[in-house]
Amino acid sequence: MKLRSIWILTLSLAVMACTFIAPAKAPIDTVVYSDPDESDTLIVMLPGAAQWVEEYEERGLVRLIEDCNAEISVIGAQAYFGYYRTKTIVTRLREDIILPAIADGKTNIWLLGTSMGGVGTLLYRAKYPAEISGIMAMAPYVGDEDELTEYLNAEADAGDNKMAIIWRDLERSAANHPSIVLGYGSEDGLGFGIRWLASMLPSQQVHQRSGGHDWETWMALWPDMLESAGLCTP
């Protein structure tokens, strides 16, 4: 293996380790990418596992949003694994970002997340649906396939399962407000739970293309998802 490849692999592993062991902070760190005067619309971006929110800018999603609609405020939440491990992700999002945004006049708030970040969007929707207009969940983790299957077949008590709040909310109101716009690759390894979620949504809110659990697939899907959410001005 060449030295450059070894260095890149070492750096990647270091970033992954940091996102898993870093403690949850209060307030949560944020990056304000755009905040136009008098904007009533806000997108809050949540990163996936082993990612930092800055990747959304590096991969071009922030620019895509700005090109779609320059009147949207965009904030990135540095919501790494520690917030999920300590079960504080929803509290920090609500107290540090959502409630202040509402107080500032934001009336159209969307949460956007990939993979693990998608879990954050689904958790918030399950707990405080009245505070957001919708979520854009890209290839979200919707639970272990065996556990979800047992839950759907009523073969196990899901009371202690960390995903139960999401499963119950989706069964009860997936197709209702707040809206869910879903995207995923057809070869995604998390496909079982994603397809279950997709089956409960209006077809126009589900976007799929050939591909896996990767940025190439996701970046190709974002334009259609933003349009479905009513956030993209052609």
mmCIF file of C-alpha atoms in Angstrom:
data_model
loop_
_atom_site.group_PDB
_atom_site.id
_atom_site.type_symbol
_atom_site.label_atom_id
_atom_site.label_comp_id
_atom_site.label_asym_id
_atom_site.label_seq_id
_atom_site.Cartn_x
_atom_site.Cartn_y
_atom_site.Cartn_z
ATOM 1 C CA MET A 1 0.000 0.000 0.000
ATOM 2 C CA LYS A 2 1.388 3.419 -0.976
ATOM 3 C CA LEU A 3 2.196 5.934 1.746
ATOM 4 C CA ARG A 4 -0.516 8.318 0.527
ATOM 5 C CA SER A 5 -3.130 5.547 0.755
ATOM 6 C CA ILE A 6 -1.962 4.631 4.251
ATOM 7 C CA TRP A 7 -2.189 8.283 5.312
ATOM 8 C CA ILE A 8 -5.717 8.654 3.919
ATOM 9 C CA LEU A 9 -6.842 5.426 5.619
ATOM 10 C CA THR A 10 -5.301 6.519 8.927
ATOM 11 C CA LEU A 11 -6.970 9.925 8.717
ATOM 12 C CA SER A 12 -10.348 8.365 7.885
ATOM 13 C CA LEU A 13 -10.119 5.996 10.850
ATOM 14 C CA ALA A 14 -9.152 8.885 13.127
ATOM 15 C CA VAL A 15 -12.168 10.928 12.017
ATOM 16 C CA MET A 16 -14.437 7.919 12.544
ATOM 17 C CA ALA A 17 -13.027 7.338 16.037
ATOM 18 C CA CYS A 18 -13.503 10.988 16.976
ATOM 19 C CA THR A 19 -17.147 11.016 15.929
ATOM 20 C CA PHE A 20 -17.841 7.937 18.043
ATOM 21 C CA ILE A 21 -16.051 8.943 21.255
ATOM 22 C CA ALA A 22 -16.519 12.722 21.257
ATOM 23 C CA PRO A 23 -18.793 13.746 24.154
ATOM 24 C CA ALA A 24 -22.136 15.403 23.534
ATOM 25 C CA LYS A 25 -21.833 19.143 24.149
ATOM 26 C CA ALA A 26 -24.420 21.636 25.348
ATOM 27 C CA PRO A 27 -25.181 23.722 23.434
ATOM 28 C CA ILE A 28 -24.548 21.749 20.276
ATOM 29 C CA ASP A 29 -22.024 23.249 17.859
ATOM 30 C CA THR A 30 -23.533 24.713 14.707
ATOM 31 C CA VAL A 31 -22.381 26.132 11.388
ATOM 32 C CA VAL A 32 -24.524 28.902 9.881
ATOM 33 C CA TYR A 33 -24.223 28.625 6.105
ATOM 34 C CA SER A 34 -26.959 31.036 5.121
ATOM 35 C CA ASP A 35 -29.341 33.329 7.021
ATOM 36 C CA PRO A 36 -31.070 35.829 4.727
ATOM 37 C CA ASP A 37 -32.893 38.752 6.304
ATOM 38 C CA GLU A 38 -36.573 38.076 6.963
ATOM 39 C CA SER A 39 -36.329 34.444 5.866
ATOM 40 C CA ASP A 40 -39.133 32.308 7.309
ATOM 41 C CA THR A 41 -37.653 29.008 6.077
ATOM 42 C CA LEU A 42 -34.879 27.035 7.757
ATOM 43 C CA ILE A 43 -33.106 23.780 6.869
ATOM 44 C CA VAL A 44 -31.186 22.110 9.695
ATOM 45 C CA MET A 45 -28.652 19.558 8.437
ATOM 46 C CA LEU A 46 -27.605 16.502 10.480
ATOM 47 C CA PRO A 47 -24.568 14.446 9.422
ATOM 48 C CA GLY A 48 -24.301 10.684 9.168
ATOM 49 C CA ALA A 49 -22.108 8.436 11.286
ATOM 50 C CA ALA A 50 -18.368 9.084 10.959
ATOM 51 C CA GLN A 51 -19.128 12.381 9.226
ATOM 52 C CA TRP A 52 -18.890 16.046 10.133
ATOM 53 C CA VAL A 53 -21.574 18.458 9.015
ATOM 54 C CA GLU A 54 -18.991 20.359 6.928
ATOM 55 C CA GLU A 55 -19.190 17.513 4.396
ATOM 56 C CA TYR A 56 -22.529 18.884 3.233
ATOM 57 C CA GLU A 57 -20.720 21.994 2.072
ATOM 58 C CA GLU A 58 -17.737 20.112 0.673
ATOM 59 C CA ARG A 59 -19.972 17.778 -1.356
ATOM 60 C CA GLY A 60 -21.974 20.681 -2.788
ATOM 61 C CA LEU A 61 -25.318 20.331 -1.010
ATOM 62 C CA VAL A 62 -25.180 23.772 0.595
ATOM 63 C CA ARG A 63 -24.536 25.366 -2.804
ATOM 64 C CA LEU A 64 -27.348 23.315 -4.308
ATOM 65 C CA ILE A 65 -29.789 24.638 -1.702
ATOM 66 C CA GLU A 66 -28.619 28.211 -2.213
ATOM 67 C CA ASP A 67 -28.965 27.887 -5.990
ATOM 68 C CA CYS A 68 -32.470 26.443 -5.579
ATOM 69 C CA ASN A 69 -33.716 29.139 -3.250
ATOM 70 C CA ALA A 70 -31.577 31.976 -1.957
ATOM 71 C CA GLU A 71 -34.223 32.859 0.650
ATOM 72 C CA ILE A 72 -33.610 29.729 2.757
ATOM 73 C CA SER A 73 -31.617 29.817 6.000
ATOM 74 C CA VAL A 74 -29.276 26.845 6.320
ATOM 75 C CA ILE A 75 -27.697 25.650 9.570
ATOM 76 C CA GLY A 76 -25.498 22.605 10.088
ATOM 77 C CA ALA A 77 -25.678 20.845 13.463
ATOM 78 C CA GLN A 78 -22.515 19.031 14.550
ATOM 79 C CA ALA A 79 -24.651 16.087 15.663
ATOM 80 C CA TYR A 80 -22.157 13.244 15.889
ATOM 81 C CA PHE A 81 -22.685 9.831 17.491
ATOM 82 C CA GLY A 82 -22.266 11.040 21.081
ATOM 83 C CA TYR A 83 -25.660 12.752 20.946
ATOM 84 C CA TYR A 84 -27.354 9.515 19.929
ATOM 85 C CA ARG A 85 -25.418 7.416 22.427
ATOM 86 C CA THR A 86 -26.486 9.713 25.278
ATOM 87 C CA LYS A 87 -30.031 10.125 23.897
ATOM 88 C CA THR A 88 -29.669 13.915 23.897
ATOM 89 C CA ILE A 89 -29.930 14.557 20.158
ATOM 90 C CA VAL A 90 -33.559 15.710 20.211
ATOM 91 C CA THR A 91 -33.126 17.857 23.327
ATOM 92 C CA ARG A 92 -30.124 19.661 21.911
ATOM 93 C CA LEU A 93 -31.728 20.225 18.521
ATOM 94 C CA ARG A 94 -34.862 21.562 20.150
ATOM 95 C CA GLU A 95 -33.326 23.818 22.794
ATOM 96 C CA ASP A 96 -30.330 25.061 20.815
ATOM 97 C CA ILE A 97 -31.739 25.374 17.280
ATOM 98 C CA ILE A 98 -35.453 24.761 16.725
ATOM 99 C CA LEU A 99 -37.034 26.788 19.549
ATOM 100 C CA PRO A 100 -34.715 29.781 18.983
ATOM 101 C CA ALA A 101 -35.534 29.603 15.265
ATOM 102 C CA ILE A 102 -39.265 29.629 15.997
ATOM 103 C CA ALA A 103 -38.780 32.600 18.316
ATOM 104 C CA ASP A 104 -36.906 34.318 15.485
ATOM 105 C CA GLY A 105 -39.882 33.978 13.165
ATOM 106 C CA LYS A 106 -39.081 30.763 11.320
ATOM 107 C CA THR A 107 -42.369 29.108 10.375
ATOM 108 C CA ASN A 108 -41.168 26.580 7.784
ATOM 109 C CA ILE A 109 -38.521 24.371 9.411
ATOM 110 C CA TRP A 110 -37.132 21.251 7.774
ATOM 111 C CA LEU A 111 -34.677 18.730 9.181
ATOM 112 C CA LEU A 112 -32.299 17.078 6.705
ATOM 113 C CA GLY A 113 -30.148 14.067 7.509
ATOM 114 C CA THR A 114 -28.256 11.200 5.909
ATOM 115 C CA SER A 115 -27.972 7.717 7.425
ATOM 116 C CA MET A 116 -27.575 8.304 11.190
ATOM 117 C CA GLY A 117 -28.650 11.904 10.635
ATOM 118 C CA GLY A 118 -31.853 10.479 9.201
ATOM 119 C CA VAL A 119 -32.474 8.825 12.565
ATOM 120 C CA GLY A 120 -32.234 12.253 14.190
ATOM 121 C CA THR A 121 -34.856 13.664 11.830
ATOM 122 C CA LEU A 122 -37.218 10.738 12.497
ATOM 123 C CA LEU A 123 -36.755 10.996 16.274
ATOM 124 C CA TYR A 124 -37.568 14.701 16.247
ATOM 125 C CA ARG A 125 -40.630 14.101 14.101
ATOM 126 C CA ALA A 126 -41.841 11.435 16.549
ATOM 127 C CA LYS A 127 -41.425 13.679 19.598
ATOM 128 C CA TYR A 128 -42.212 17.218 18.435
ATOM 129 C CA PRO A 129 -44.116 17.015 15.129
ATOM 130 C CA ALA A 130 -45.864 20.363 15.576
ATOM 131 C CA GLU A 131 -42.551 22.249 15.591
ATOM 132 C CA ILE A 132 -41.372 21.272 12.112
ATOM 133 C CA SER A 133 -42.824 21.313 8.606
ATOM 134 C CA GLY A 134 -41.081 18.165 7.464
ATOM 135 C CA ILE A 135 -37.958 16.067 7.173
ATOM 136 C CA MET A 136 -35.720 15.010 4.310
ATOM 137 C CA ALA A 137 -34.286 11.633 5.254
ATOM 138 C CA MET A 138 -31.587 10.274 2.964
ATOM 139 C CA ALA A 139 -30.949 6.539 3.399
ATOM 140 C CA PRO A 140 -31.967 6.654 7.077
ATOM 141 C CA TYR A 141 -31.244 3.796 9.449
ATOM 142 C CA VAL A 142 -34.716 2.562 10.404
ATOM 143 C CA GLY A 143 -33.613 -0.249 12.700
ATOM 144 C CA ASP A 144 -32.134 -3.726 12.696
ATOM 145 C CA GLU A 145 -33.876 -5.923 10.100
ATOM 146 C CA ASP A 146 -34.500 -8.849 12.469
ATOM 147 C CA GLU A 147 -35.819 -6.607 15.256
ATOM 148 C CA LEU A 148 -38.035 -4.642 12.892
ATOM 149 C CA THR A 149 -39.404 -7.868 11.411
ATOM 150 C CA GLU A 150 -40.240 -9.186 14.881
ATOM 151 C CA TYR A 151 -41.941 -5.909 15.720
ATOM 152 C CA LEU A 152 -44.016 -5.929 12.541
ATOM 153 C CA ASN A 153 -45.017 -9.543 13.127
ATOM 154 C CA ALA A 154 -45.881 -8.789 16.774
ATOM 155 C CA GLU A 155 -43.390 -11.436 17.832
ATOM 156 C CA ALA A 156 -41.569 -9.270 20.354
ATOM 157 C CA ASP A 157 -42.265 -6.474 22.803
ATOM 158 C CA ALA A 158 -40.556 -3.441 21.328
ATOM 159 C CA GLY A 159 -40.969 -1.400 24.485
ATOM 160 C CA ASP A 160 -37.264 -1.394 25.271
ATOM 161 C CA ASN A 161 -36.055 -1.056 21.687
ATOM 162 C CA LYS A 162 -34.401 2.287 20.996
ATOM 163 C CA MET A 163 -36.156 2.484 17.620
ATOM 164 C CA ALA A 164 -39.668 1.753 18.932
ATOM 165 C CA ILE A 165 -40.652 5.425 19.159
ATOM 166 C CA ILE A 166 -39.834 5.827 15.460
ATOM 167 C CA TRP A 167 -41.622 2.628 14.396
ATOM 168 C CA ARG A 168 -44.801 3.566 16.238
ATOM 169 C CA ASP A 169 -44.791 7.094 14.887
ATOM 170 C CA LEU A 170 -44.306 5.893 11.312
ATOM 171 C CA GLU A 171 -47.075 3.313 11.594
ATOM 172 C CA ARG A 172 -49.409 5.958 12.993
ATOM 173 C CA SER A 173 -48.654 8.982 10.844
ATOM 174 C CA ALA A 174 -45.940 8.474 8.203
ATOM 175 C CA ALA A 175 -48.139 9.851 5.433
ATOM 176 C CA ASN A 176 -49.381 12.810 7.497
ATOM 177 C CA HIS A 177 -47.893 16.085 8.694
ATOM 178 C CA PRO A 178 -45.043 16.736 9.148
ATOM 179 C CA SER A 179 -44.023 15.558 5.684
ATOM 180 C CA ILE A 180 -41.370 12.911 5.077
ATOM 181 C CA VAL A 181 -39.349 13.115 1.868
ATOM 182 C CA LEU A 182 -37.276 9.959 1.480
ATOM 183 C CA GLY A 183 -34.300 9.150 -0.742
ATOM 184 C CA TYR A 184 -32.154 6.028 -1.099
ATOM 185 C CA GLY A 185 -30.131 3.869 -3.455
ATOM 186 C CA SER A 186 -31.646 0.595 -4.635
ATOM 187 C CA GLU A 187 -28.561 -1.332 -3.503
ATOM 188 C CA ASP A 188 -28.335 0.317 -0.076
ATOM 189 C CA GLY A 189 -27.485 -2.155 2.676
ATOM 190 C CA LEU A 190 -30.090 -0.542 4.949
ATOM 191 C CA GLY A 191 -32.770 -1.247 2.375
ATOM 192 C CA PHE A 192 -35.200 -3.357 4.434
ATOM 193 C CA GLY A 193 -36.185 -0.610 6.857
ATOM 194 C CA ILE A 194 -36.042 2.076 4.176
ATOM 195 C CA ARG A 195 -38.384 0.133 1.894
ATOM 196 C CA TRP A 196 -40.789 -0.379 4.799
ATOM 197 C CA LEU A 197 -40.853 3.372 5.358
ATOM 198 C CA ALA A 198 -41.219 4.010 1.616
ATOM 199 C CA SER A 199 -44.273 1.750 1.466
ATOM 200 C CA MET A 200 -46.165 4.096 3.795
ATOM 201 C CA LEU A 201 -45.425 7.325 1.925
ATOM 202 C CA PRO A 202 -47.043 8.934 -1.126
ATOM 203 C CA SER A 203 -45.039 7.953 -4.189
ATOM 204 C CA GLN A 204 -44.141 11.563 -4.998
ATOM 205 C CA GLN A 205 -42.286 11.813 -1.678
ATOM 206 C CA VAL A 206 -40.064 8.780 -2.348
ATOM 207 C CA HIS A 207 -36.963 9.079 -4.523
ATOM 208 C CA GLN A 208 -34.833 6.114 -5.509
ATOM 209 C CA ARG A 209 -32.010 5.528 -7.947
ATOM 210 C CA SER A 210 -29.457 2.850 -8.652
ATOM 211 C CA GLY A 211 -26.662 3.043 -6.122
ATOM 212 C CA GLY A 212 -25.585 2.266 -2.601
ATOM 213 C CA HIS A 213 -25.020 4.018 0.704
ATOM 214 C CA ASP A 214 -22.696 6.678 -0.677
ATOM 215 C CA TRP A 215 -22.363 10.336 -1.597
ATOM 216 C CA GLU A 216 -22.555 9.765 -5.354
ATOM 217 C CA THR A 217 -26.025 8.287 -4.941
ATOM 218 C CA TRP A 218 -27.152 10.898 -2.425
ATOM 219 C CA MET A 219 -26.018 13.933 -4.401
ATOM 220 C CA ALA A 220 -27.935 12.698 -7.440
ATOM 221 C CA LEU A 221 -31.118 12.461 -5.345
ATOM 222 C CA TRP A 222 -31.031 15.764 -3.434
ATOM 223 C CA PRO A 223 -32.422 17.987 -6.245
ATOM 224 C CA ASP A 224 -35.616 15.927 -6.567
ATOM 225 C CA MET A 225 -35.997 15.734 -2.786
ATOM 226 C CA LEU A 226 -35.677 19.495 -2.385
ATOM 227 C CA GLU A 227 -38.292 19.982 -5.088
ATOM 228 C CA SER A 228 -40.663 17.491 -3.413
ATOM 229 C CA ALA A 229 -40.284 19.382 -0.151
ATOM 230 C CA GLY A 230 -41.237 22.609 -1.924
ATOM 231 C CA LEU A 231 -37.860 24.107 -1.078
ATOM 232 C CA CYS A 232 -36.454 24.405 -4.597
ATOM 233 C CA THR A 233 -37.464 27.286 -6.823
ATOM 234 C CA PRO A 234 -36.958 26.222 -10.477
#
